[in-house]
Structure formats: C-alpha cells, structure tokens
Backbone as a ProteinNet text record, in pm:
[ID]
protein_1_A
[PRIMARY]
XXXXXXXXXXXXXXXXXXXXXXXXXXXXXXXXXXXXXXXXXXXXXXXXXXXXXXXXXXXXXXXXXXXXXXXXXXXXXXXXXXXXXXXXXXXXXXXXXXXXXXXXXXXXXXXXXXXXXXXXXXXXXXXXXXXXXXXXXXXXXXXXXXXXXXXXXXXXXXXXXXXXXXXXXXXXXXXXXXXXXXXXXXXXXXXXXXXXXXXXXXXXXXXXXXXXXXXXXXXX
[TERTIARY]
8779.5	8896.8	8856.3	8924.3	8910	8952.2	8804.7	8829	8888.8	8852.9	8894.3	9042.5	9084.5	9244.6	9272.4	9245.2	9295.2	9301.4	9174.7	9199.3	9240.8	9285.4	9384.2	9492.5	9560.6	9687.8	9675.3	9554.7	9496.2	9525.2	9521.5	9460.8	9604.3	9558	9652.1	9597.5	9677.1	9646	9540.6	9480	9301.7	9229.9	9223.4	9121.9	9167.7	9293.5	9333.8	9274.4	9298.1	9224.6	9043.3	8975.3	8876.5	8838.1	8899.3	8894.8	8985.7	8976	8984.8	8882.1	8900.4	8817.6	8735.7	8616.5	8507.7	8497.4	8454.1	8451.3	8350	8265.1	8263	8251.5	8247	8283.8	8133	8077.9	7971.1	7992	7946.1	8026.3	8159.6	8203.6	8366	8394.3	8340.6	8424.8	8535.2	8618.3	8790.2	8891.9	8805.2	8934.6	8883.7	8880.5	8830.4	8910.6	8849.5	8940.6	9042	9010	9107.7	9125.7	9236.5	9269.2	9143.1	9119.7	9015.6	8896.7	8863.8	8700.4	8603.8	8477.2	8393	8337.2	8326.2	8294.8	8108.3	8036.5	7940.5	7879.4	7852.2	7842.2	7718.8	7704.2	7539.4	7551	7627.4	7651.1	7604.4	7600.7	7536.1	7413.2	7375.5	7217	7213.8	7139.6	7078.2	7067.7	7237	7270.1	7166.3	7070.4	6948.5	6881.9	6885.9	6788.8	6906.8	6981.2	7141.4	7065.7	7021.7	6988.9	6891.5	6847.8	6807.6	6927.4	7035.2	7099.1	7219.4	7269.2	7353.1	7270.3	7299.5	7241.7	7350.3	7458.7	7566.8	7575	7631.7	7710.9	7848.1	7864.7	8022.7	8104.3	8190.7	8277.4	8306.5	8324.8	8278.4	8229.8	8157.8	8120	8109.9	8188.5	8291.4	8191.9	8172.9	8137.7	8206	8261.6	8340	8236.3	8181.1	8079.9	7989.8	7884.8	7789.8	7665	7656.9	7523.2	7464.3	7514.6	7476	7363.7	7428.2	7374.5	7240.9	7225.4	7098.8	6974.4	6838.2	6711.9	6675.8	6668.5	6658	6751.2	6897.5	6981.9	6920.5	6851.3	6827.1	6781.1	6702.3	6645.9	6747.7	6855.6	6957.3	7056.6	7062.6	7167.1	7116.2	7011.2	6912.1	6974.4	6950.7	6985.6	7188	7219	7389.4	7394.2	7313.1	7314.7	7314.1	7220	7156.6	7287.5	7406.7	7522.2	7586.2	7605.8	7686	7672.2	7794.3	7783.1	7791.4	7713	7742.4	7866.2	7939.6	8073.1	8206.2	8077	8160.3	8119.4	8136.4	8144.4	8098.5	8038	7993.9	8114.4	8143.6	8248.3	8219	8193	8177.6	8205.5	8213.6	8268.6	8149.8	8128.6	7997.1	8068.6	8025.6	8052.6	8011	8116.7	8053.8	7987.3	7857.1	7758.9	7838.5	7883.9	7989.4	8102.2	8165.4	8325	8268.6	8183	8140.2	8058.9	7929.8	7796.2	7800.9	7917.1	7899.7	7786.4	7720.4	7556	7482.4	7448.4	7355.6	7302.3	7224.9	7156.8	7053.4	7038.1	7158.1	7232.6	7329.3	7512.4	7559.5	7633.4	7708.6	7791.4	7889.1	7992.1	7949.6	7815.1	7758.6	7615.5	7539.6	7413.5	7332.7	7382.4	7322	7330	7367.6	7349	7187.3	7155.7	7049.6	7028.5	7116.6	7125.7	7251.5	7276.4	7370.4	7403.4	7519.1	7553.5	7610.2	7584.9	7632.9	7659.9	7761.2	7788.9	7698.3	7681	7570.5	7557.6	7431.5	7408.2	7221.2	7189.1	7085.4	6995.3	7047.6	6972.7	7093.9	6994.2	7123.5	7071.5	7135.1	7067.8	7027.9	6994.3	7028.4	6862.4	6810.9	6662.8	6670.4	6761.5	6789.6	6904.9	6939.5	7034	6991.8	7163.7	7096.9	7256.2	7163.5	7292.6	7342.8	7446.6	7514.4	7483.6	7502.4	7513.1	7325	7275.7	7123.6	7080.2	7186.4	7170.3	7225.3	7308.3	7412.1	7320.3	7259.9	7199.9	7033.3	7008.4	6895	6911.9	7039.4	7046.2	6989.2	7022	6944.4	7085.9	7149.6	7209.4	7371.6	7348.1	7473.5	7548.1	7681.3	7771.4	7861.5	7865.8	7916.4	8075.7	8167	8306.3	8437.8	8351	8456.5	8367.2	8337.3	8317.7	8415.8	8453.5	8573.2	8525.9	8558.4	8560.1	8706.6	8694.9	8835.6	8842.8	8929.4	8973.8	9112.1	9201.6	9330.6	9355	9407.4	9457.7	9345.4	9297.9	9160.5	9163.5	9140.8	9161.1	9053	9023.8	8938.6	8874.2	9014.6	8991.6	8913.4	8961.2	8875.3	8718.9	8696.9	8541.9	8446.2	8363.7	8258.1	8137.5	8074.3	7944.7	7820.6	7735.4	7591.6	7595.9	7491.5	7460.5	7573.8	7614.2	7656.9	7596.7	7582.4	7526.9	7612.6	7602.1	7734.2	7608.5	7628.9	7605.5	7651.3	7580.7	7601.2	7773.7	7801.3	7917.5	8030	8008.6	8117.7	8151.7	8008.1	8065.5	8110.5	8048.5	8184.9	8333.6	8355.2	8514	8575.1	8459.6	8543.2	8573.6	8474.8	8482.1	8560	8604.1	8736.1	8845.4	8827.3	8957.1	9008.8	8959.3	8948.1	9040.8	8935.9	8994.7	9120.7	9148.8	9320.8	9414.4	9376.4	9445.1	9468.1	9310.6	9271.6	9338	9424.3	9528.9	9644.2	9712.5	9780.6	9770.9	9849.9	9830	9814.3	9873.1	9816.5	9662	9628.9	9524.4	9410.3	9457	9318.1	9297.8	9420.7	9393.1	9292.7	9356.5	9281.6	9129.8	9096.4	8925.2	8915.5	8965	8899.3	8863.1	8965.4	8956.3	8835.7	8844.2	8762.4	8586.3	8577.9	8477.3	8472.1	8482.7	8460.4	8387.1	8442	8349.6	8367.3	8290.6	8299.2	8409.9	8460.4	8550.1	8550.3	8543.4	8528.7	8696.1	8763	8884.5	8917.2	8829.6	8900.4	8917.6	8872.8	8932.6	9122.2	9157.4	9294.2	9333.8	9278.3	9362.8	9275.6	9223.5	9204.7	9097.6	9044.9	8919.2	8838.1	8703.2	8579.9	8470.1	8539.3	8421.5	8450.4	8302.9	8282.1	8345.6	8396.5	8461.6	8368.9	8248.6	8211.1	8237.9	8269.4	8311.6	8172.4	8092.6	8013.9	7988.6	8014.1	8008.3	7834.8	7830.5	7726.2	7718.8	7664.7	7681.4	7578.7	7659.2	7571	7412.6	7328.9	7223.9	7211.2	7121	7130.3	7015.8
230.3	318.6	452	494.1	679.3	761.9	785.2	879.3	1033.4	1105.2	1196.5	1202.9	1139.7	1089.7	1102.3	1028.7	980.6	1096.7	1199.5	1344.5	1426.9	1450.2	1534	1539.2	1437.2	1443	1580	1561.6	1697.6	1817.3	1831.7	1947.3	2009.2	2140.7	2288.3	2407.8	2473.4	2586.1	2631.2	2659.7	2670.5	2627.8	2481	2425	2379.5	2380.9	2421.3	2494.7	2632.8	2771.1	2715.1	2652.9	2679	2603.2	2499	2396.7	2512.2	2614.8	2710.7	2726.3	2796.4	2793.8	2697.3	2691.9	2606.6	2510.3	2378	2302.9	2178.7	2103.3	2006.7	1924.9	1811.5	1682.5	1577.7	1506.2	1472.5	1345.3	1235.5	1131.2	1132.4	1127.2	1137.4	1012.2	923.6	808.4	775.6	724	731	802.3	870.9	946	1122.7	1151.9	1322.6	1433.1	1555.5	1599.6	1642.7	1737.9	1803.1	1729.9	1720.4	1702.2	1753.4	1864.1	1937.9	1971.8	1909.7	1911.4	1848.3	1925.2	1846.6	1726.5	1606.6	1494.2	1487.2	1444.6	1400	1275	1145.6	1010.8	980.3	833.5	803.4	752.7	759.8	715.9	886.8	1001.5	1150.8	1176.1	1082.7	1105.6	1149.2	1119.9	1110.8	1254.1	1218	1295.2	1419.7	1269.4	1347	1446.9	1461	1581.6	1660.9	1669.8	1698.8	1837.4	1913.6	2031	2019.3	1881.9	1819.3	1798.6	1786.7	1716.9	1832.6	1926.8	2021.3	2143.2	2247.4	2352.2	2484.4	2468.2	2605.4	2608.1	2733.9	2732.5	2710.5	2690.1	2647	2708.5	2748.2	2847	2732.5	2603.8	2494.3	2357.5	2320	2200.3	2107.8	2032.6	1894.5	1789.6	1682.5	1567.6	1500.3	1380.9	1296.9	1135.5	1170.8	995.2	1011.1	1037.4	1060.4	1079.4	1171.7	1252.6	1155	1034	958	823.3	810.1	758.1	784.4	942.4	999.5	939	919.7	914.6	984.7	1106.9	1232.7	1301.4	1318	1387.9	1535.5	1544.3	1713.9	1836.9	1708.5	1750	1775.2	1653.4	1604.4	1764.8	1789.3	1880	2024	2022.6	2191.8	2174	2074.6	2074	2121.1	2033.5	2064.7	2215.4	2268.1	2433.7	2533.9	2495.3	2561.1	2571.4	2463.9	2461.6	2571.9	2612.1	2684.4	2828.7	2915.9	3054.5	3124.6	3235	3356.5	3365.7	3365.2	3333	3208	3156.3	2927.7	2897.1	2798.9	2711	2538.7	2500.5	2331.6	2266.8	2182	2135.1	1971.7	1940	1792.8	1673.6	1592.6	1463.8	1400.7	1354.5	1205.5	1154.8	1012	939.8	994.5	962.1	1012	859.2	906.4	811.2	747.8	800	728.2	594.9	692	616.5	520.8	537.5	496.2	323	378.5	343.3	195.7	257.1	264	196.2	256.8	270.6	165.7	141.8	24.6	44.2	68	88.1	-23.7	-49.3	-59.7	-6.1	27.4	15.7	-141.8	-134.9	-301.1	-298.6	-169.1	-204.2	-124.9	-19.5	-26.4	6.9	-127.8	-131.4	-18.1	39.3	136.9	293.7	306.7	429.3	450.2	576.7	583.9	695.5	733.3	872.1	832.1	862.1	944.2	1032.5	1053.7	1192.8	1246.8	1353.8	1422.9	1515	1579.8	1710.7	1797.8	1798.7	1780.7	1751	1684.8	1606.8	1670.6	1666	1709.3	1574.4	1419.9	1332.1	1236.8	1099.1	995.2	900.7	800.4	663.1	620.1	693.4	689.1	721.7	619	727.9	767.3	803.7	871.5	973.7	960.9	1101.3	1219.1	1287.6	1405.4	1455.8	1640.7	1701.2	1787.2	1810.7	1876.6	2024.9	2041	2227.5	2278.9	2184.6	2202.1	2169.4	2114.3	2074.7	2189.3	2275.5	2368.6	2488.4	2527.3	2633.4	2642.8	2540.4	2514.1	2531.3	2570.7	2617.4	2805.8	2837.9	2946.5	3030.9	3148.1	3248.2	3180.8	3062.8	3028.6	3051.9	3005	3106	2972.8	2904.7	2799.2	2852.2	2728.7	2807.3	2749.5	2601.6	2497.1	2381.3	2296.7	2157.9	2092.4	1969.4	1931.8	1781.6	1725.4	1569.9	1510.8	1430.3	1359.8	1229.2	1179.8	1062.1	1028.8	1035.5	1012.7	902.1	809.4	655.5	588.8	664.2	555.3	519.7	409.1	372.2	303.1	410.8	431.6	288.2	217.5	126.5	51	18.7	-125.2	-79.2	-9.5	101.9	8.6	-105.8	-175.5	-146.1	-35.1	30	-72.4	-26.6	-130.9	-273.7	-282.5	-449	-564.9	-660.8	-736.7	-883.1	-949.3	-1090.6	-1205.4	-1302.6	-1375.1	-1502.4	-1593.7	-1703.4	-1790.7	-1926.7	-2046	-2072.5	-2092.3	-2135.4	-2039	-1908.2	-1822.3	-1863.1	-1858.2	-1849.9	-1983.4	-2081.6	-2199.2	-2210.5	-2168	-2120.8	-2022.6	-1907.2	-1849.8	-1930.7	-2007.2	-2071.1	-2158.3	-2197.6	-2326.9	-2241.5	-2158.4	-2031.5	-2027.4	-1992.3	-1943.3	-2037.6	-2193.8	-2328.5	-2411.6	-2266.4	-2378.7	-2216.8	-2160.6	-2030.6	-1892.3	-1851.5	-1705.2	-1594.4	-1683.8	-1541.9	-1487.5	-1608.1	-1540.3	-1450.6	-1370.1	-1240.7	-1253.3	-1348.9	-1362.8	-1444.7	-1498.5	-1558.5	-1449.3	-1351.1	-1277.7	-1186.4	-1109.9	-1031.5	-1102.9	-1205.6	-1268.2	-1306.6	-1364.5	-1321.1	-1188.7	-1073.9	-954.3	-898	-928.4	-926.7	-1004.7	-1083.5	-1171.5	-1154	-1149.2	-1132	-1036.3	-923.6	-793.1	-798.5	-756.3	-779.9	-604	-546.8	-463.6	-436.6	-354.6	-335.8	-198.6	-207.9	-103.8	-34.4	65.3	57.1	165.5	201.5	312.6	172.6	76.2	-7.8	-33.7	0.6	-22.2	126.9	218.2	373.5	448.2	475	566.8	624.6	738.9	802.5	840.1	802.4	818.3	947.9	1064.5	1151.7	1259.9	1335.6	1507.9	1536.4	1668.2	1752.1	1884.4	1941.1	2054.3	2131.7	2301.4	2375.5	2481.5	2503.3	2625.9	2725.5	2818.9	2943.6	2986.3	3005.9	3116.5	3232.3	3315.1	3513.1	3517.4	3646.7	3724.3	3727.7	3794.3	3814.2	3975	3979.3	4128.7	4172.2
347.3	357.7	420.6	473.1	572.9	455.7	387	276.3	309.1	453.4	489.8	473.2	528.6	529.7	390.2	301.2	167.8	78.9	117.9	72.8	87	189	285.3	180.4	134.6	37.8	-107.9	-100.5	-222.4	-172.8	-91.3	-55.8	-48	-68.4	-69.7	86.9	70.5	157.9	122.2	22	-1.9	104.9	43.9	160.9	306.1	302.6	439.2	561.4	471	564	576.3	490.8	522.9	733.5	707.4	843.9	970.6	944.1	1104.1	1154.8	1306	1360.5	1403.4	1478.7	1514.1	1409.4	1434.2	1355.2	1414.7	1294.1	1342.1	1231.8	1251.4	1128.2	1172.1	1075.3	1045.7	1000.3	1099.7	1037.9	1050.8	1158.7	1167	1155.5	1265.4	1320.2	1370.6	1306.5	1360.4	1262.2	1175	1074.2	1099.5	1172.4	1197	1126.4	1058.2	974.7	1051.1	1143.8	1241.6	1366.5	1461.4	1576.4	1682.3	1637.4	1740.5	1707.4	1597.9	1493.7	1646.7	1695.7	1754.3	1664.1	1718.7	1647.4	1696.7	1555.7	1561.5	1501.1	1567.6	1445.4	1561.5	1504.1	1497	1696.9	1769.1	1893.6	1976.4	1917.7	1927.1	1894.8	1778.5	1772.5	1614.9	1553.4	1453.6	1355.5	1229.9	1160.8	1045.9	1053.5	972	1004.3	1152.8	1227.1	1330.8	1258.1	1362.4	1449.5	1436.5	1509	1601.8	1648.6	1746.5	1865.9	1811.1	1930.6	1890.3	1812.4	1809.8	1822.4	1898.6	1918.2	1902.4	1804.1	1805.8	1699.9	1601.4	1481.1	1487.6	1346.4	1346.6	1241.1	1237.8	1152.5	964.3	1026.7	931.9	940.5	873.3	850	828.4	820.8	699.7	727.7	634	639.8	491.1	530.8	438.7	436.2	302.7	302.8	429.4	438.9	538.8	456.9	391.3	312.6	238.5	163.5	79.9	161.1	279.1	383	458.4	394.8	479.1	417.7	478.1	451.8	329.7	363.9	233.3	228.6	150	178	181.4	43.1	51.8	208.7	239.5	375.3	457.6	445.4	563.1	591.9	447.6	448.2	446.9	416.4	481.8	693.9	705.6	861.3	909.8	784.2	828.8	784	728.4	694.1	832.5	886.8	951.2	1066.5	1100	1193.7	1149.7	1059.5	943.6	1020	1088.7	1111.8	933.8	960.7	873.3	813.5	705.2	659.7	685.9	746.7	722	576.5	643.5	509.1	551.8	459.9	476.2	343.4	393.5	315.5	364.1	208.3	217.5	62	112.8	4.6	11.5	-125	-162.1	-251.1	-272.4	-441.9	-538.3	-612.3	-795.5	-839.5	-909	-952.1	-1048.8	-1152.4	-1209.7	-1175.7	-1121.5	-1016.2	-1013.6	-876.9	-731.8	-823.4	-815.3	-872	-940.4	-1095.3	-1196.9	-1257.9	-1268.4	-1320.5	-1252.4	-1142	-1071.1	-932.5	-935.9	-768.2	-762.8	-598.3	-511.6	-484.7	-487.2	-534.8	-469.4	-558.1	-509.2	-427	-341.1	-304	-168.2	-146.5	-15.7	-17.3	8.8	-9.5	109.7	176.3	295.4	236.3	73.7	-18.4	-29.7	14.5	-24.5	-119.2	-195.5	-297.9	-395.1	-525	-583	-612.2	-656.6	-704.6	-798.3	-888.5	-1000.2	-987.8	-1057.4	-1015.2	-1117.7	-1237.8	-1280.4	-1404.9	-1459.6	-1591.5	-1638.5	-1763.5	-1784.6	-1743.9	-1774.9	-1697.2	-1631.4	-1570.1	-1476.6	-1485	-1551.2	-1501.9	-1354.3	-1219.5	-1170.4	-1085	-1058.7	-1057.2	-890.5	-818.1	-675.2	-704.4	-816.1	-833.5	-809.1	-744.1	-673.3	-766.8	-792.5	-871.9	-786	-745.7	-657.2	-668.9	-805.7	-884.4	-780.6	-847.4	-765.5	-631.7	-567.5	-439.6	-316.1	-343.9	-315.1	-337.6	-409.5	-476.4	-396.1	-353.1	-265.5	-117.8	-112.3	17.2	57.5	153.5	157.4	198.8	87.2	145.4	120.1	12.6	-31.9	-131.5	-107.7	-234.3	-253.8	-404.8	-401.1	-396.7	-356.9	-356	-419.2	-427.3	-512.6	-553.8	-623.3	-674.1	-714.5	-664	-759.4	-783.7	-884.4	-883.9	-874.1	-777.8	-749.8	-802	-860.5	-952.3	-912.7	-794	-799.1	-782.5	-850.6	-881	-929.4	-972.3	-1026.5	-1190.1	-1226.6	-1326.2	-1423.5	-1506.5	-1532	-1657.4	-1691.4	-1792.9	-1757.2	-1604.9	-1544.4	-1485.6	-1497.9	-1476.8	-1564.4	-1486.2	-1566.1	-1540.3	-1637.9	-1635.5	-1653.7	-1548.6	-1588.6	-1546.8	-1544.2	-1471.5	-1547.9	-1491.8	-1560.6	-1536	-1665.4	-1696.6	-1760.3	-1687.5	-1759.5	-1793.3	-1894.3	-1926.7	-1849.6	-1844.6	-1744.8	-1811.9	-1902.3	-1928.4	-1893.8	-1946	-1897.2	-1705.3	-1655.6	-1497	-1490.6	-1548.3	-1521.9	-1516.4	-1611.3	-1696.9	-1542	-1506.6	-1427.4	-1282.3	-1265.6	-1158.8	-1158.3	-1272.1	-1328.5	-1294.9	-1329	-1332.5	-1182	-1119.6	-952.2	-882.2	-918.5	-820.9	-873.6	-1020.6	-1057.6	-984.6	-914.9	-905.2	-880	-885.6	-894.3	-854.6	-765.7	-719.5	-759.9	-885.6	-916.2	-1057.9	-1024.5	-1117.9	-1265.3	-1343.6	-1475.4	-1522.7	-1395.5	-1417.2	-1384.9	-1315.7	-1240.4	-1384.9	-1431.9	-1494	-1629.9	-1686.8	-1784.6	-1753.6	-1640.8	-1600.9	-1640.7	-1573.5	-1542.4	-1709.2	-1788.9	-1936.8	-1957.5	-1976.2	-2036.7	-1964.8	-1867.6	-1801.9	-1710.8	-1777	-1672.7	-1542	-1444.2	-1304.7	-1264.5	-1186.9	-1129.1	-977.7	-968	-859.4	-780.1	-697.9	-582.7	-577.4	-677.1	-679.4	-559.4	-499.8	-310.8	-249.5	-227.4	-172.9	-126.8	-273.3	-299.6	-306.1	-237.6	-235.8	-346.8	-440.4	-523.1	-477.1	-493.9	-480.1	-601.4	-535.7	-652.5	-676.4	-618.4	-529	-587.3	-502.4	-560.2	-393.3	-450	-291.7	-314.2	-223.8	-210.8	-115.4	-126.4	-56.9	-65.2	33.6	11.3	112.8	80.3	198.2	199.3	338.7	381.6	408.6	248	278.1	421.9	469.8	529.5	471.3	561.8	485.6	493.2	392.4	368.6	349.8
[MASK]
++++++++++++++++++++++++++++++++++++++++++++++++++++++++++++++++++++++++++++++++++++++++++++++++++++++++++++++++++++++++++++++++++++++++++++++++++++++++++++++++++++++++++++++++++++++++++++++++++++++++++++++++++++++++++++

C-alpha cells in the first residue's frame, strides 16, 4: 500500500506547513508526498550514501517506509541529515515493531526489513531494534518536533504476537477448513479464532507506524 498517501488523510495544517519549500522525498516511487517534491529511489543511486549522488540542502526531507530498508539505518539517516538546510526539517514514517513486526524477525510480511522500531522502550524483543527518542537525538543540532504512533483502522484484537506453532492436527483441520471453503466469511473468521495466524492489516488500509518530525537549529 502507498503509505504516504494513506497518511496524508492525518494530517492537519501542522504538518502541512512543514512540506514547503524545497523538498525532497526518499523512497518516493509512485506515491510522492508533494506534486513538486524532487524524487529520489534506488534508479538515482543508493539511499544509504544519498550525499554521494545529492549534493544540495533541502528546506525538508520526507521519507515514507525507506529507513527500515537501509543497511545501517543509523548511519543511513546521519546522511538524510546532512540534506537538511538550517531550519528544515526531516520528516519521516517507519513500522512500529509492535503493529508491524508483531514480535518476529525476519518480519513476515517484508523480509527486505533490516531494522525495527520503537518509539521508545527500556528493552525489545527485537534484537535490531532501533528507538526513535535515541535515534533523533543522535543527530547533530536537532530539535525533535513531533513523534507520533499511528494506528488508524488497525485492529488491535487480531494483533498475533510471537512466533506461531500449530500441531500436525490443528494444520490439518485448517487445511480441511480451506478446501470445504476458506473464503467464505464464517468459515475464515472461525480459523482465525481458533488458530490465530498473523496478518499484515495495512494491507487492507490501516496503518502500523511511527510519524517523525525533526527540525535542524541553527548552530550557534
């Protein structure tokens, strides 16, 4: 799903104003925040070392689902800093380790994650977790300006934490289940009861994510 898009519906004149001016988007692809955002994706050259192949500042910074993708994010994003003019802002979306994750790496629903994320926790099941509060704060000459965790349509009941193991017989039953029907709706739900499976619920519209807003003071 074009999470950029899907968030856009949040948003207020707040974060509105921040997307003036110069811009560029990180990881755009085909959902770009703005009409006139310069676009940068992996067909430009290699997000991880972006100041190889970008040489300007930018009034802001956006990247929507990109950072999680990086080699070393921490590294990745010392580089999206450095685009950042004197009073921009980097403004970006990752999964919540939670939502997203829910507790298993890998991740199951996009194996090309190479990080999670918390906004922050004293620990994470999560042994690539990265905490945002500390990730933001490691920048040089930054002023955090928003964190938010987004949850809209997400439902949190069907949220199946941790590995799951079924017995030879249960997966029979479900597999009995499937080939008298699986699609229709009283049968699916009664699996999903009965044998919790994990579900990727942005698939179907909801969002799982942290939204960061962080400005760059002057220096002084």
């Amino acid at each position: 799903m074009d999470e950029a898009s899907k968030t856009r519906g949040l948003w207020n004149a707040t974060e509105l104003s921040f997307l003036k001016g110069s811009g560029i988007d990180i990881g755009a692809g085909p959902d770009a925040v703005t009409a006139d955002v310069e676009r940068f994706d992996i067909e430009h050259g290699d997000a991880n070392e972006i100041t190889k192949f970008v040489h300007k500042e930018f009034d802001f910074v956006f990247s929507s689902h990109c950072l999680e993708h990086m080699h070393k994010p921490q590294e990745a994003i010392l580089e999206w800093w450095q685009l950042v003019k004197p009073g921009g802002v980097l403004f970006f979306l990752v999964p919540d380790e939670d939502l997203y994750e829910q507790g298993v790496f890998p991740s199951r629903f996009n194996p090309d994650h190479k990080a999670t994320f918390t906004i922050s926790k004293r620990s994470s099941w999560s042994r690539v977790s990265i905490n945002i509060i500390d990730l933001v704060n490691s920048l040089p000459f930054s002023e955090i300006v928003s964190i938010q965790l987004h949850d809209a349509g997400y439902d949190r009941s069907r949220l199946v934490f941790g590995p799951i193991t079924l017995s030879v017989s249960q997966r029979a039953i479900r597999k009995l289940y499937r080939k008298m029907g699986g699609g229709m709706h009283w049968r699916s739900r009664w699996l999903e009861s009965t044998f919790p499976q994990p579900i990727d619920q942005t698939l179907t519209g909801a969002l799982a994510q942290i939204q960061v807003i962080v400005r760059k003071r002057f220096e002084t």
